[in-house]
């Protein structure tokens, strides 16, 4: 494909994308295919001779689209949102065109510098404490990771290195292995599975701290666990607090957990993967109070801030905690400015070496929406979730299972787990809307997350009518009966 064909095909592709997104409501939100469907539709090996663009595009509709779950359909209410906006898509095109691998400042100065400035912009939008910002001469700063899982892992590994060096400095005879087997990390029993995975990958044990009746980490239980573990000769070193848990969007109280971590010298990492975007609105910023006690903070603009995947924003108060933990300096990556103190080499902040020019997406989105546009977007989603909550509350067969703070509503029939499982099964097999469940204190709960950029009240109302119809069907089914409903 030469430049002139690229111009033509590029315009066609933009039309295809705009048509897809404009018409997405007409597509069934969840596909009909069975496992292995695709292998049967394509050749077993790559073509020897070149094929045409027309042929490929035809196959997109024939082979790919039938197997796509349409995350941007206004009838998609599963998981948490994944962001999508036209400015971010255009920036991604430019990112692909520049195609640099910005592992160091010299590898592409604009890639590095725009990222540092965008992370400061975003930090200011959230009113993060000054200590997290890079500024002209700050000790903190932000980095774009691929995912919240990577951010948690990087924080855990940096904390592990920090505590190991501190203990070895005090007792040089201690081996790394001897320290490692005693290290303990903590998170609430509501934390995302990626936290447990970080513990597994990092080779340290992770203890689950019980949550309270609002599904927030019990600070007193954390304190007790720390005392118990220290008395048993273990070494507490790392705590993950979650703002906006995956199951029900509950919030750990940083003003309670933070001082304990500070007192005990533990690294506090805050995972706000979904909820973090809401903190750009002053009315939700109080949920972030206490972040001043954290060593690292992370959320995903690629979930709810209109910046397409991947863009996970992570800040640290002391960037040398990261850069010092993972630093290796082979000759082929060195450059003349690396020790000037004026620049950042992001390869020291992350697991991979290579990195894309992801800050372009932030720059385009922040400028084209403005902070006000982004705030309006968040507020609209929160209003829609409260509208859904009100509909559920009007139907006495249902109950709300956790406080609705942002864009997620957890609800269920006042009935057995079996009946609620049957309800979800019937909703998802009808494929008009798509939901996923969660488990709260052994109860099977349905999650209704406001996801799509284009979702309106009418979609939410239609979804609720559909859920009510499915509920009526499930309740009428032989052997179930309304008798099971506890009013
Ligand atoms: C609270 C929380 N943390 C972490 C994650 C994992 O996010 P990622 O896919 O960016 O690793 C999620 C995903 O929804 C989440 O809700």
CSV table of C-alpha atoms and ligand atoms in Angstrom, one decimal:
chain,number,residue,atom,x,y,z
A,1,UNK,CA,0.0,0.0,0.0
A,2,UNK,CA,1.5,3.3,-1.0
A,3,UNK,CA,0.7,6.8,0.4
A,4,UNK,CA,-1.9,7.5,-2.3
A,5,UNK,CA,-3.8,4.2,-1.6
A,6,UNK,CA,-3.4,4.8,2.1
A,7,UNK,CA,-5.2,8.2,1.7
A,8,UNK,CA,-8.1,6.5,0.0
A,9,UNK,CA,-8.3,3.5,2.2
A,10,UNK,CA,-7.8,5.6,5.3
A,11,UNK,CA,-10.9,7.7,4.4
A,12,UNK,CA,-12.8,4.5,3.8
A,13,UNK,CA,-11.7,3.1,7.1
A,14,UNK,CA,-12.8,6.3,8.9
A,15,UNK,CA,-16.2,6.0,7.3
A,16,UNK,CA,-16.4,2.3,8.3
A,17,UNK,CA,-15.5,3.2,11.9
A,18,UNK,CA,-18.0,6.1,12.0
A,19,UNK,CA,-20.8,3.9,10.5
A,20,UNK,CA,-20.0,1.1,12.9
A,21,UNK,CA,-20.2,3.3,16.0
A,22,UNK,CA,-23.3,5.3,14.7
A,23,UNK,CA,-25.1,2.0,13.9
A,24,UNK,CA,-23.9,0.0,16.9
A,25,UNK,CA,-27.2,0.1,18.6
A,26,UNK,CA,-28.7,-2.0,15.8
A,27,UNK,CA,-26.2,-4.8,16.4
A,28,UNK,CA,-26.8,-7.5,18.9
A,29,UNK,CA,-24.7,-6.6,21.9
A,30,UNK,CA,-23.4,-10.2,22.5
A,31,UNK,CA,-22.5,-12.5,19.6
A,32,UNK,CA,-24.1,-15.8,18.7
A,33,UNK,CA,-21.0,-17.7,17.9
A,34,UNK,CA,-19.7,-20.9,19.5
A,35,UNK,CA,-16.1,-21.5,20.6
A,36,UNK,CA,-13.8,-22.2,17.6
A,37,UNK,CA,-16.2,-20.5,15.2
A,38,UNK,CA,-13.4,-18.3,13.6
A,39,UNK,CA,-10.9,-21.1,12.9
A,40,UNK,CA,-13.5,-22.6,10.6
A,41,UNK,CA,-13.9,-19.4,8.6
A,42,UNK,CA,-10.2,-18.6,7.8
A,43,UNK,CA,-7.4,-20.5,6.0
A,44,UNK,CA,-5.0,-22.4,8.2
A,45,UNK,CA,-2.0,-20.6,6.9
A,46,UNK,CA,-1.1,-17.0,5.9
A,47,UNK,CA,-1.5,-16.2,2.1
A,48,UNK,CA,1.6,-16.6,0.0
A,49,UNK,CA,0.3,-13.9,-2.5
A,50,UNK,CA,-0.9,-10.4,-1.4
A,51,UNK,CA,-4.6,-9.9,-1.1
A,52,UNK,CA,-6.6,-6.7,-1.6
A,53,UNK,CA,-7.9,-4.3,1.0
A,54,UNK,CA,-11.5,-4.9,-0.3
A,55,UNK,CA,-11.2,-8.6,0.4
A,56,UNK,CA,-10.0,-7.9,3.9
A,57,UNK,CA,-12.7,-5.4,4.7
A,58,UNK,CA,-15.4,-7.7,3.4
A,59,UNK,CA,-14.1,-10.4,5.8
A,60,UNK,CA,-14.3,-8.0,8.7
A,61,UNK,CA,-18.1,-8.0,8.4
A,62,UNK,CA,-18.2,-11.7,7.5
A,63,UNK,CA,-15.7,-13.1,10.0
A,64,UNK,CA,-14.8,-10.6,12.7
A,65,UNK,CA,-18.0,-8.7,13.5
A,66,UNK,CA,-20.2,-11.8,14.1
A,67,UNK,CA,-17.8,-12.7,16.9
A,68,UNK,CA,-17.5,-9.2,18.5
A,69,UNK,CA,-19.0,-8.3,21.9
A,70,UNK,CA,-20.0,-4.7,21.3
A,71,UNK,CA,-18.6,-2.9,24.3
A,72,UNK,CA,-19.7,0.4,23.0
A,73,UNK,CA,-23.3,-0.5,22.4
A,74,UNK,CA,-25.6,1.5,24.6
A,75,UNK,CA,-27.0,-1.9,25.7
A,76,UNK,CA,-23.7,-3.0,27.1
A,77,UNK,CA,-23.8,-2.8,31.0
A,78,UNK,CA,-21.2,-5.4,31.9
A,79,UNK,CA,-17.9,-5.2,33.8
A,80,UNK,CA,-16.8,-1.5,33.9
A,81,UNK,CA,-16.7,0.9,30.9
A,82,UNK,CA,-13.9,0.9,28.5
A,83,UNK,CA,-13.3,4.4,27.1
A,84,UNK,CA,-13.9,5.3,23.5
A,85,UNK,CA,-13.9,8.7,21.9
A,86,UNK,CA,-13.1,10.0,18.4
A,87,UNK,CA,-10.3,12.4,19.5
A,88,UNK,CA,-8.6,9.4,21.2
A,89,UNK,CA,-8.9,7.3,18.1
A,90,UNK,CA,-7.5,10.0,15.9
A,91,UNK,CA,-4.6,10.4,18.3
A,92,UNK,CA,-4.0,6.7,18.2
A,93,UNK,CA,-3.7,6.9,14.4
A,94,UNK,CA,-1.0,9.6,14.8
A,95,UNK,CA,0.7,7.4,17.5
A,96,UNK,CA,0.8,4.6,15.0
A,97,UNK,CA,2.2,6.9,12.3
A,98,UNK,CA,5.0,8.3,14.4
A,99,UNK,CA,5.6,4.8,15.6
A,100,UNK,CA,8.3,5.6,18.1
A,101,UNK,CA,9.3,3.4,21.0
A,102,UNK,CA,9.8,6.0,23.7
A,103,UNK,CA,11.7,4.0,26.3
A,104,UNK,CA,14.1,6.9,26.9
A,105,UNK,CA,14.0,10.7,26.4
A,106,UNK,CA,16.4,10.4,23.5
A,107,UNK,CA,14.3,7.6,21.9
A,108,UNK,CA,11.8,10.4,21.2
A,109,UNK,CA,11.8,13.5,23.4
A,110,UNK,CA,8.3,14.5,22.6
A,111,UNK,CA,6.9,11.1,23.7
A,112,UNK,CA,8.6,11.4,27.1
A,113,UNK,CA,8.0,15.1,27.7
A,114,UNK,CA,4.3,15.1,26.7
A,115,UNK,CA,3.7,12.2,29.0
A,116,UNK,CA,5.2,13.9,32.0
A,117,UNK,CA,3.2,17.1,31.3
A,118,UNK,CA,-0.1,15.2,30.6
A,119,UNK,CA,0.4,13.3,33.9
A,120,UNK,CA,0.8,16.6,35.7
A,121,UNK,CA,-2.3,18.0,33.9
A,122,UNK,CA,-4.3,15.0,35.0
A,123,UNK,CA,-2.9,15.1,38.5
A,124,UNK,CA,-4.0,18.7,38.8
A,125,UNK,CA,-7.5,17.8,37.4
A,126,UNK,CA,-7.8,15.3,40.3
A,127,UNK,CA,-6.3,17.8,42.8
A,128,UNK,CA,-3.6,15.3,43.7
A,129,UNK,CA,-1.2,16.5,46.3
A,130,UNK,CA,1.7,18.5,44.9
A,131,UNK,CA,4.1,15.7,45.9
A,132,UNK,CA,2.8,13.5,43.2
A,133,UNK,CA,3.5,16.0,40.4
A,134,UNK,CA,6.7,16.2,38.5
A,135,UNK,CA,6.6,19.9,37.9
A,136,UNK,CA,9.9,21.6,37.1
A,137,UNK,CA,11.7,20.1,40.0
A,138,UNK,CA,9.4,17.8,41.9
A,139,UNK,CA,10.4,14.4,43.3
A,140,UNK,CA,7.2,12.7,42.2
A,141,UNK,CA,5.6,12.3,38.9
A,142,UNK,CA,3.4,10.2,36.7
A,143,UNK,CA,3.8,7.4,34.2
A,144,UNK,CA,1.3,5.8,31.8
A,145,UNK,CA,1.2,2.0,32.4
A,146,UNK,CA,-0.7,-0.4,30.2
A,147,UNK,CA,-3.1,-1.5,32.9
A,148,UNK,CA,-4.0,-1.2,36.6
A,149,UNK,CA,-2.6,-4.7,37.1
A,150,UNK,CA,0.8,-3.6,35.9
A,151,UNK,CA,0.7,-0.5,38.1
A,152,UNK,CA,0.0,-2.7,41.2
A,153,UNK,CA,2.7,-5.1,40.3
A,154,UNK,CA,5.3,-2.3,39.7
A,155,UNK,CA,4.3,-0.7,43.0
A,156,UNK,CA,4.6,-4.0,44.8
A,157,UNK,CA,8.0,-4.8,43.3
A,158,UNK,CA,9.3,-1.3,44.1
A,159,UNK,CA,8.1,-1.6,47.6
A,160,UNK,CA,9.7,-5.1,47.9
A,161,UNK,CA,13.0,-3.7,46.7
A,162,UNK,CA,12.8,-0.7,49.1
A,163,UNK,CA,12.1,-2.7,52.2
A,164,UNK,CA,14.7,-5.3,51.3
A,165,UNK,CA,17.4,-2.6,50.8
A,166,UNK,CA,16.4,-0.9,54.1
A,167,UNK,CA,16.6,-4.2,56.1
A,168,UNK,CA,19.9,-5.2,54.5
A,169,UNK,CA,21.3,-1.8,55.2
A,170,UNK,CA,20.5,-2.3,58.9
A,171,UNK,CA,21.5,-6.0,58.9
A,172,UNK,CA,23.9,-6.8,56.0
A,173,UNK,CA,23.9,-10.5,56.9
A,174,UNK,CA,20.3,-10.9,55.9
A,175,UNK,CA,19.9,-12.5,52.5
A,176,UNK,CA,17.2,-11.4,50.0
A,177,UNK,CA,15.7,-14.9,50.2
A,178,UNK,CA,15.4,-14.7,54.0
A,179,UNK,CA,13.6,-11.4,53.7
A,180,UNK,CA,11.4,-12.4,50.9
A,181,UNK,CA,9.9,-15.4,52.7
A,182,UNK,CA,8.8,-13.1,55.5
A,183,UNK,CA,7.3,-10.3,53.5
A,184,UNK,CA,3.5,-9.7,53.7
A,185,UNK,CA,1.2,-7.5,51.6
A,186,UNK,CA,-2.4,-6.7,52.5
A,187,UNK,CA,-5.5,-5.7,50.7
A,188,UNK,CA,-9.2,-5.9,51.5
A,189,UNK,CA,-11.2,-9.0,50.7
A,190,UNK,CA,-12.9,-6.8,48.0
A,191,UNK,CA,-9.7,-5.9,46.2
A,192,UNK,CA,-9.4,-6.9,42.5
A,193,UNK,CA,-7.8,-10.3,41.6
A,194,UNK,CA,-4.9,-8.4,40.0
A,195,UNK,CA,-3.7,-7.6,43.5
A,196,UNK,CA,-3.5,-11.2,44.5
A,197,UNK,CA,-1.8,-11.9,41.2
A,198,UNK,CA,0.8,-9.2,41.9
A,199,UNK,CA,1.5,-11.0,45.2
A,200,UNK,CA,1.9,-14.3,43.3
A,201,UNK,CA,4.2,-12.8,40.6
A,202,UNK,CA,6.2,-10.9,43.2
A,203,UNK,CA,6.6,-14.0,45.3
A,204,UNK,CA,5.2,-12.5,48.5
A,205,UNK,CA,2.2,-13.6,50.5
A,206,UNK,CA,-0.9,-11.4,50.4
A,207,UNK,CA,-3.4,-11.4,53.2
A,208,UNK,CA,-7.1,-10.4,52.7
A,209,UNK,CA,-8.4,-8.0,55.3
A,210,UNK,CA,-12.1,-8.3,56.0
A,211,UNK,CA,-14.3,-5.6,54.8
A,212,UNK,CA,-17.1,-3.9,56.8
A,213,UNK,CA,-20.9,-3.7,56.0
A,214,UNK,CA,-20.1,-1.1,53.3
A,215,UNK,CA,-17.6,-3.4,51.7
A,216,UNK,CA,-14.7,-1.1,52.8
A,217,UNK,CA,-11.5,-2.4,54.4
A,218,UNK,CA,-11.8,-2.5,58.2
A,219,UNK,CA,-8.8,-0.4,59.4
A,220,UNK,CA,-9.0,-2.1,62.8
A,221,UNK,CA,-8.7,-5.5,61.2
A,222,UNK,CA,-5.6,-4.3,59.2
A,223,UNK,CA,-4.1,-3.0,62.4
A,224,UNK,CA,-4.7,-6.4,64.2
A,225,UNK,CA,-3.3,-8.3,61.2
A,226,UNK,CA,-0.1,-6.2,61.3
A,227,UNK,CA,0.3,-6.8,65.0
A,228,UNK,CA,-0.2,-10.5,64.7
A,229,UNK,CA,2.2,-10.8,61.8
A,230,UNK,CA,4.9,-8.8,63.3
A,231,UNK,CA,4.6,-10.8,66.5
A,232,UNK,CA,5.0,-14.0,64.4
A,233,UNK,CA,8.3,-12.6,62.9
A,234,UNK,CA,6.8,-11.6,59.5
A,235,UNK,CA,7.6,-8.4,57.7
A,236,UNK,CA,4.6,-6.3,56.6
A,237,UNK,CA,5.6,-4.0,53.8
A,238,UNK,CA,2.8,-3.2,51.3
A,239,UNK,CA,-0.9,-2.3,51.5
A,240,UNK,CA,-3.3,-1.8,48.6
A,241,UNK,CA,-6.4,0.3,49.2
A,242,UNK,CA,-9.1,0.2,46.6
A,243,UNK,CA,-11.3,3.2,45.7
A,244,UNK,CA,-14.2,1.8,43.7
A,245,UNK,CA,-14.0,-2.0,44.0
A,246,UNK,CA,-14.8,-4.1,41.1
A,247,UNK,CA,-17.7,-6.0,42.6
A,248,UNK,CA,-19.7,-3.1,44.0
A,249,UNK,CA,-17.7,0.1,43.7
A,250,UNK,CA,-17.1,0.4,47.5
A,251,UNK,CA,-14.4,2.7,48.8
A,252,UNK,CA,-11.7,2.0,51.4
A,253,UNK,CA,-11.2,4.9,53.8
A,254,UNK,CA,-7.8,6.3,53.1
A,255,UNK,CA,-8.1,8.6,56.1
A,256,UNK,CA,-8.2,5.5,58.3
A,257,UNK,CA,-5.9,3.1,56.4
A,258,UNK,CA,-3.3,5.8,55.4
A,259,UNK,CA,-2.2,6.8,58.9
A,260,UNK,CA,-1.7,3.2,59.8
A,261,UNK,CA,0.6,2.6,56.8
A,262,UNK,CA,2.4,5.8,57.6
A,263,UNK,CA,2.9,4.9,61.2
A,264,UNK,CA,4.1,1.4,60.3
A,265,UNK,CA,6.4,2.5,57.4
A,266,UNK,CA,4.4,0.5,54.8
A,267,UNK,CA,4.1,1.4,51.2
A,268,UNK,CA,0.5,2.3,50.5
A,269,UNK,CA,-0.7,1.8,46.9
A,270,UNK,CA,-4.1,3.1,45.9
A,271,UNK,CA,-6.0,1.3,43.1
A,272,UNK,CA,-8.8,3.5,41.8
A,273,UNK,CA,-8.9,1.8,38.4
A,274,UNK,CA,-12.5,2.7,37.6
A,275,UNK,CA,-13.5,5.3,40.1
A,276,UNK,CA,-10.5,7.5,39.7
A,277,UNK,CA,-11.9,9.4,36.7
A,278,UNK,CA,-14.8,10.7,38.9
A,279,UNK,CA,-12.4,12.5,41.1
A,280,UNK,CA,-12.1,15.3,38.5
A,281,UNK,CA,-15.6,16.3,39.7
A,282,UNK,CA,-15.4,18.4,42.9
A,283,UNK,CA,-18.4,16.6,44.3
A,284,UNK,CA,-16.6,13.2,44.2
A,285,UNK,CA,-13.1,14.4,45.1
A,286,UNK,CA,-13.7,13.7,48.9
A,287,UNK,CA,-13.5,10.0,48.1
A,288,UNK,CA,-9.8,10.5,47.4
A,289,UNK,CA,-9.2,12.3,50.7
A,290,UNK,CA,-6.2,10.6,52.4
A,291,UNK,CA,-4.3,10.0,49.2
A,292,UNK,CA,-1.6,12.2,50.8
A,293,UNK,CA,-0.7,9.1,52.8
A,294,UNK,CA,-0.1,7.0,49.6
A,295,UNK,CA,3.2,6.3,48.0
A,296,UNK,CA,1.6,5.4,44.7
A,297,UNK,CA,-1.8,6.1,43.1
A,298,UNK,CA,-3.3,4.6,40.0
A,299,UNK,CA,-6.4,4.8,37.9
A,300,UNK,CA,-7.5,4.0,34.3
A,301,UNK,CA,-8.4,6.9,32.1
A,302,UNK,CA,-9.0,4.1,29.6
A,303,UNK,CA,-12.0,3.1,31.7
A,304,UNK,CA,-14.0,6.2,32.2
A,305,UNK,CA,-12.2,9.3,30.9
A,306,UNK,CA,-12.7,8.9,27.1
A,307,UNK,CA,-9.1,7.9,26.5
A,308,UNK,CA,-9.2,4.6,24.5
A,309,UNK,CA,-7.3,1.5,25.9
A,310,UNK,CA,-4.5,1.4,26.9
A,311,UNK,CA,-3.9,4.3,29.3
A,312,UNK,CA,-3.4,3.5,33.0
A,313,UNK,CA,-2.2,6.6,34.9
A,314,UNK,CA,0.1,5.9,37.8
A,315,UNK,CA,1.8,8.5,40.1
A,316,UNK,CA,4.5,8.1,42.7
A,317,UNK,CA,5.6,10.5,45.4
A,318,UNK,CA,9.2,9.6,45.1
A,319,UNK,CA,10.1,8.6,41.5
A,320,UNK,CA,13.5,7.3,42.6
A,321,UNK,CA,11.5,4.5,44.4
A,322,UNK,CA,10.6,3.1,41.0
A,323,UNK,CA,13.6,4.1,38.9
A,324,UNK,CA,16.0,2.9,41.6
A,325,UNK,CA,14.3,-0.4,41.9
A,326,UNK,CA,14.4,-1.5,38.2
A,327,UNK,CA,17.5,0.3,36.9
A,328,UNK,CA,19.8,-1.4,34.4
A,329,UNK,CA,21.9,0.6,32.0
A,330,UNK,CA,23.1,-1.2,28.9
A,331,UNK,CA,25.4,0.8,26.6
A,332,UNK,CA,22.9,0.7,23.7
A,333,UNK,CA,20.2,2.5,25.7
A,334,UNK,CA,22.3,5.2,27.2
A,335,UNK,CA,22.2,8.8,26.0
A,336,UNK,CA,24.0,12.0,26.9
A,337,UNK,CA,21.2,13.6,28.9
A,338,UNK,CA,20.2,10.7,31.1
A,339,UNK,CA,22.0,12.0,34.2
A,340,UNK,CA,21.2,15.7,33.7
A,341,UNK,CA,18.3,15.6,36.2
A,342,UNK,CA,16.2,17.4,33.6
A,343,UNK,CA,14.5,14.4,31.9
A,344,UNK,CA,12.8,11.2,32.6
A,345,UNK,CA,13.6,7.8,31.0
A,346,UNK,CA,10.4,5.9,31.4
A,347,UNK,CA,12.0,2.6,30.8
A,348,UNK,CA,13.0,2.6,34.5
A,349,UNK,CA,9.3,3.1,35.6
A,350,UNK,CA,7.8,0.0,34.0
A,351,UNK,CA,8.2,-3.7,33.2
A,352,UNK,CA,8.6,-3.7,29.4
A,353,UNK,CA,11.2,-1.7,27.6
A,354,UNK,CA,9.1,-0.6,24.7
A,355,UNK,CA,6.3,1.9,25.0
A,356,UNK,CA,3.9,3.7,22.7
A,357,UNK,CA,3.2,7.4,22.4
A,358,UNK,CA,0.1,7.1,24.6
A,359,UNK,CA,0.1,10.6,26.0
A,360,UNK,CA,-1.1,11.8,22.5
A,361,UNK,CA,-4.5,10.3,23.3
A,362,UNK,CA,-4.7,12.2,26.6
A,363,UNK,CA,-3.6,15.5,25.0
A,364,UNK,CA,-6.2,15.2,22.2
A,365,UNK,CA,-9.0,14.2,24.6
A,366,UNK,CA,-8.2,16.8,27.3
A,367,UNK,CA,-8.1,19.6,24.8
A,368,UNK,CA,-11.1,18.6,22.7
A,369,UNK,CA,-13.4,17.9,25.7
A,370,UNK,CA,-11.9,20.3,28.2
A,371,UNK,CA,-12.2,19.6,31.9
A,372,UNK,CA,-15.8,20.8,31.8
A,373,UNK,CA,-16.7,18.4,29.1
A,374,UNK,CA,-15.1,15.5,30.9
A,375,UNK,CA,-16.9,16.4,34.1
A,376,UNK,CA,-20.2,16.6,32.3
A,377,UNK,CA,-19.6,13.1,30.9
A,378,UNK,CA,-18.9,11.6,34.3
A,379,UNK,CA,-21.9,13.3,35.8
A,380,UNK,CA,-24.2,12.1,33.1
A,381,UNK,CA,-23.2,8.5,33.8
A,382,UNK,CA,-23.7,8.9,37.5
A,383,UNK,CA,-27.2,10.4,36.9
A,384,UNK,CA,-28.1,7.4,34.7
A,385,UNK,CA,-27.0,4.9,37.4
A,386,UNK,CA,-29.2,6.7,40.0
A,387,UNK,CA,-32.1,6.6,37.5
A,388,UNK,CA,-31.6,2.9,37.2
A,389,UNK,CA,-31.3,2.6,41.0
A,390,UNK,CA,-34.7,4.4,41.4
A,391,UNK,CA,-36.3,2.0,38.9
A,392,UNK,CA,-35.1,-1.0,40.8
A,393,UNK,CA,-36.2,0.5,44.1
A,394,UNK,CA,-39.8,1.0,42.8
A,395,UNK,CA,-40.1,-2.8,42.2
A,396,UNK,CA,-40.5,-4.5,45.5
A,397,UNK,CA,-39.4,-7.9,44.1
A,398,UNK,CA,-35.9,-6.5,43.8
A,399,UNK,CA,-33.3,-5.1,46.2
A,400,UNK,CA,-30.2,-2.8,45.9
A,401,UNK,CA,-27.2,-4.6,47.4
A,402,UNK,CA,-24.6,-1.8,47.8
A,403,UNK,CA,-24.6,1.9,48.0
A,404,UNK,CA,-24.7,3.5,44.6
A,405,UNK,CA,-22.0,6.2,44.5
A,406,UNK,CA,-20.9,6.3,40.8
A,407,UNK,CA,-22.0,4.5,37.7
A,408,UNK,CA,-22.5,1.0,39.1
A,409,UNK,CA,-25.7,-0.5,40.5
A,410,UNK,CA,-25.7,-3.9,42.3
A,411,UNK,CA,-29.1,-5.4,42.5
A,412,UNK,CA,-30.9,-8.8,42.8
A,413,UNK,CA,-34.3,-10.4,43.2
A,414,UNK,CA,-35.1,-10.9,46.9
A,415,UNK,CA,-34.8,-14.6,46.3
A,416,UNK,CA,-32.3,-17.4,46.2
A,417,UNK,CA,-29.0,-17.4,44.4
A,418,UNK,CA,-30.3,-20.0,42.1
A,419,UNK,CA,-33.2,-17.8,41.0
A,420,UNK,CA,-30.8,-14.8,40.5
A,421,UNK,CA,-28.5,-17.0,38.5
A,422,UNK,CA,-31.4,-18.0,36.3
A,423,UNK,CA,-32.4,-14.4,35.9
A,424,UNK,CA,-28.9,-13.4,34.7
A,425,UNK,CA,-28.8,-16.5,32.4
A,426,UNK,CA,-32.1,-15.5,30.8
A,427,UNK,CA,-31.0,-11.9,30.4
A,428,UNK,CA,-27.7,-12.8,28.8
A,429,UNK,CA,-29.1,-15.5,26.6
A,430,UNK,CA,-31.7,-13.1,25.2
A,431,UNK,CA,-28.7,-10.9,24.2
A,432,UNK,CA,-30.6,-7.7,24.1
A,433,UNK,CA,-28.4,-6.3,26.9
A,434,UNK,CA,-25.3,-7.6,28.5
A,435,UNK,CA,-24.6,-7.8,32.3
A,436,UNK,CA,-22.1,-9.7,34.5
A,437,UNK,CA,-22.6,-10.8,38.1
A,438,UNK,CA,-20.6,-10.5,41.3
A,439,UNK,CA,-20.6,-12.2,44.6
A,440,UNK,CA,-21.3,-10.1,47.8
A,441,UNK,CA,-21.1,-12.0,51.1
A,442,UNK,CA,-22.0,-15.2,49.2
A,443,UNK,CA,-25.0,-13.6,47.5
A,444,UNK,CA,-25.2,-13.8,43.7
A,445,UNK,CA,-25.7,-10.2,42.6
A,446,UNK,CA,-26.3,-8.6,39.2
A,447,UNK,CA,-24.2,-5.6,38.3
A,448,UNK,CA,-25.5,-2.9,36.1
A,449,UNK,CA,-22.7,-0.6,35.0
A,450,UNK,CA,-23.3,2.5,32.9
A,451,UNK,CA,-20.7,2.0,30.1
A,452,UNK,CA,-21.3,3.4,26.7
A,453,UNK,CA,-20.4,6.9,25.7
A,454,UNK,CA,-23.7,7.1,23.9
A,455,UNK,CA,-26.0,5.6,26.5
A,456,UNK,CA,-29.1,7.6,27.3
A,457,UNK,CA,-32.0,7.4,29.8
A,458,UNK,CA,-34.2,5.7,27.2
A,459,UNK,CA,-31.6,2.8,26.9
A,460,UNK,CA,-31.5,2.4,30.6
A,461,UNK,CA,-35.3,2.4,30.8
A,462,UNK,CA,-35.6,-0.2,28.0
A,463,UNK,CA,-33.0,-2.3,29.7
A,464,UNK,CA,-34.9,-2.2,33.0
A,465,UNK,CA,-38.2,-3.2,31.2
A,466,UNK,CA,-36.3,-6.1,29.7
A,467,UNK,CA,-34.9,-7.2,33.1
A,468,UNK,CA,-38.5,-7.0,34.6
A,469,UNK,CA,-39.8,-9.2,31.7
A,470,UNK,CA,-37.1,-11.7,32.3
A,471,UNK,CA,-37.7,-11.6,36.0
A,472,UNK,CA,-41.4,-12.3,35.5
A,473,UNK,CA,-40.5,-15.3,33.2
A,474,UNK,CA,-38.0,-16.7,35.7
A,475,UNK,CA,-40.5,-16.3,38.6
A,476,UNK,CA,-43.2,-18.1,36.5
A,477,UNK,CA,-41.0,-21.0,35.7
A,478,UNK,CA,-42.2,-24.3,37.1
A,479,UNK,CA,-40.7,-25.0,40.6
A,480,UNK,CA,-39.7,-21.3,41.2
A,481,UNK,CA,-42.8,-19.3,41.8
A,482,UNK,CA,-43.3,-16.0,43.4
A,483,UNK,CA,-43.5,-17.7,46.8
A,484,UNK,CA,-39.7,-17.5,46.9
A,485,UNK,CA,-39.7,-13.7,46.9
A,486,UNK,CA,-39.2,-12.3,50.4
A,487,UNK,CA,-40.9,-8.9,50.7
B,1,LIG,C1,-10.5,-2.0,41.1
B,1,LIG,C2,-9.8,-2.6,39.9
B,1,LIG,N1,-8.5,-2.8,39.9
B,1,LIG,C3,-7.9,-3.4,38.9
B,1,LIG,C4,-8.5,-3.7,37.8
B,1,LIG,C5,-7.8,-4.4,36.6
B,1,LIG,O1,-7.7,-3.4,35.6
B,1,LIG,P1,-6.7,-3.6,34.4
B,1,LIG,O2,-7.4,-4.4,33.3
B,1,LIG,O3,-6.3,-2.2,33.9
B,1,LIG,O4,-5.5,-4.3,34.9
B,1,LIG,C6,-9.9,-3.5,37.7
B,1,LIG,C7,-10.7,-3.9,36.5
B,1,LIG,O5,-11.8,-3.7,36.3
B,1,LIG,C8,-10.6,-3.0,38.8
B,1,LIG,O6,-11.9,-2.8,38.8
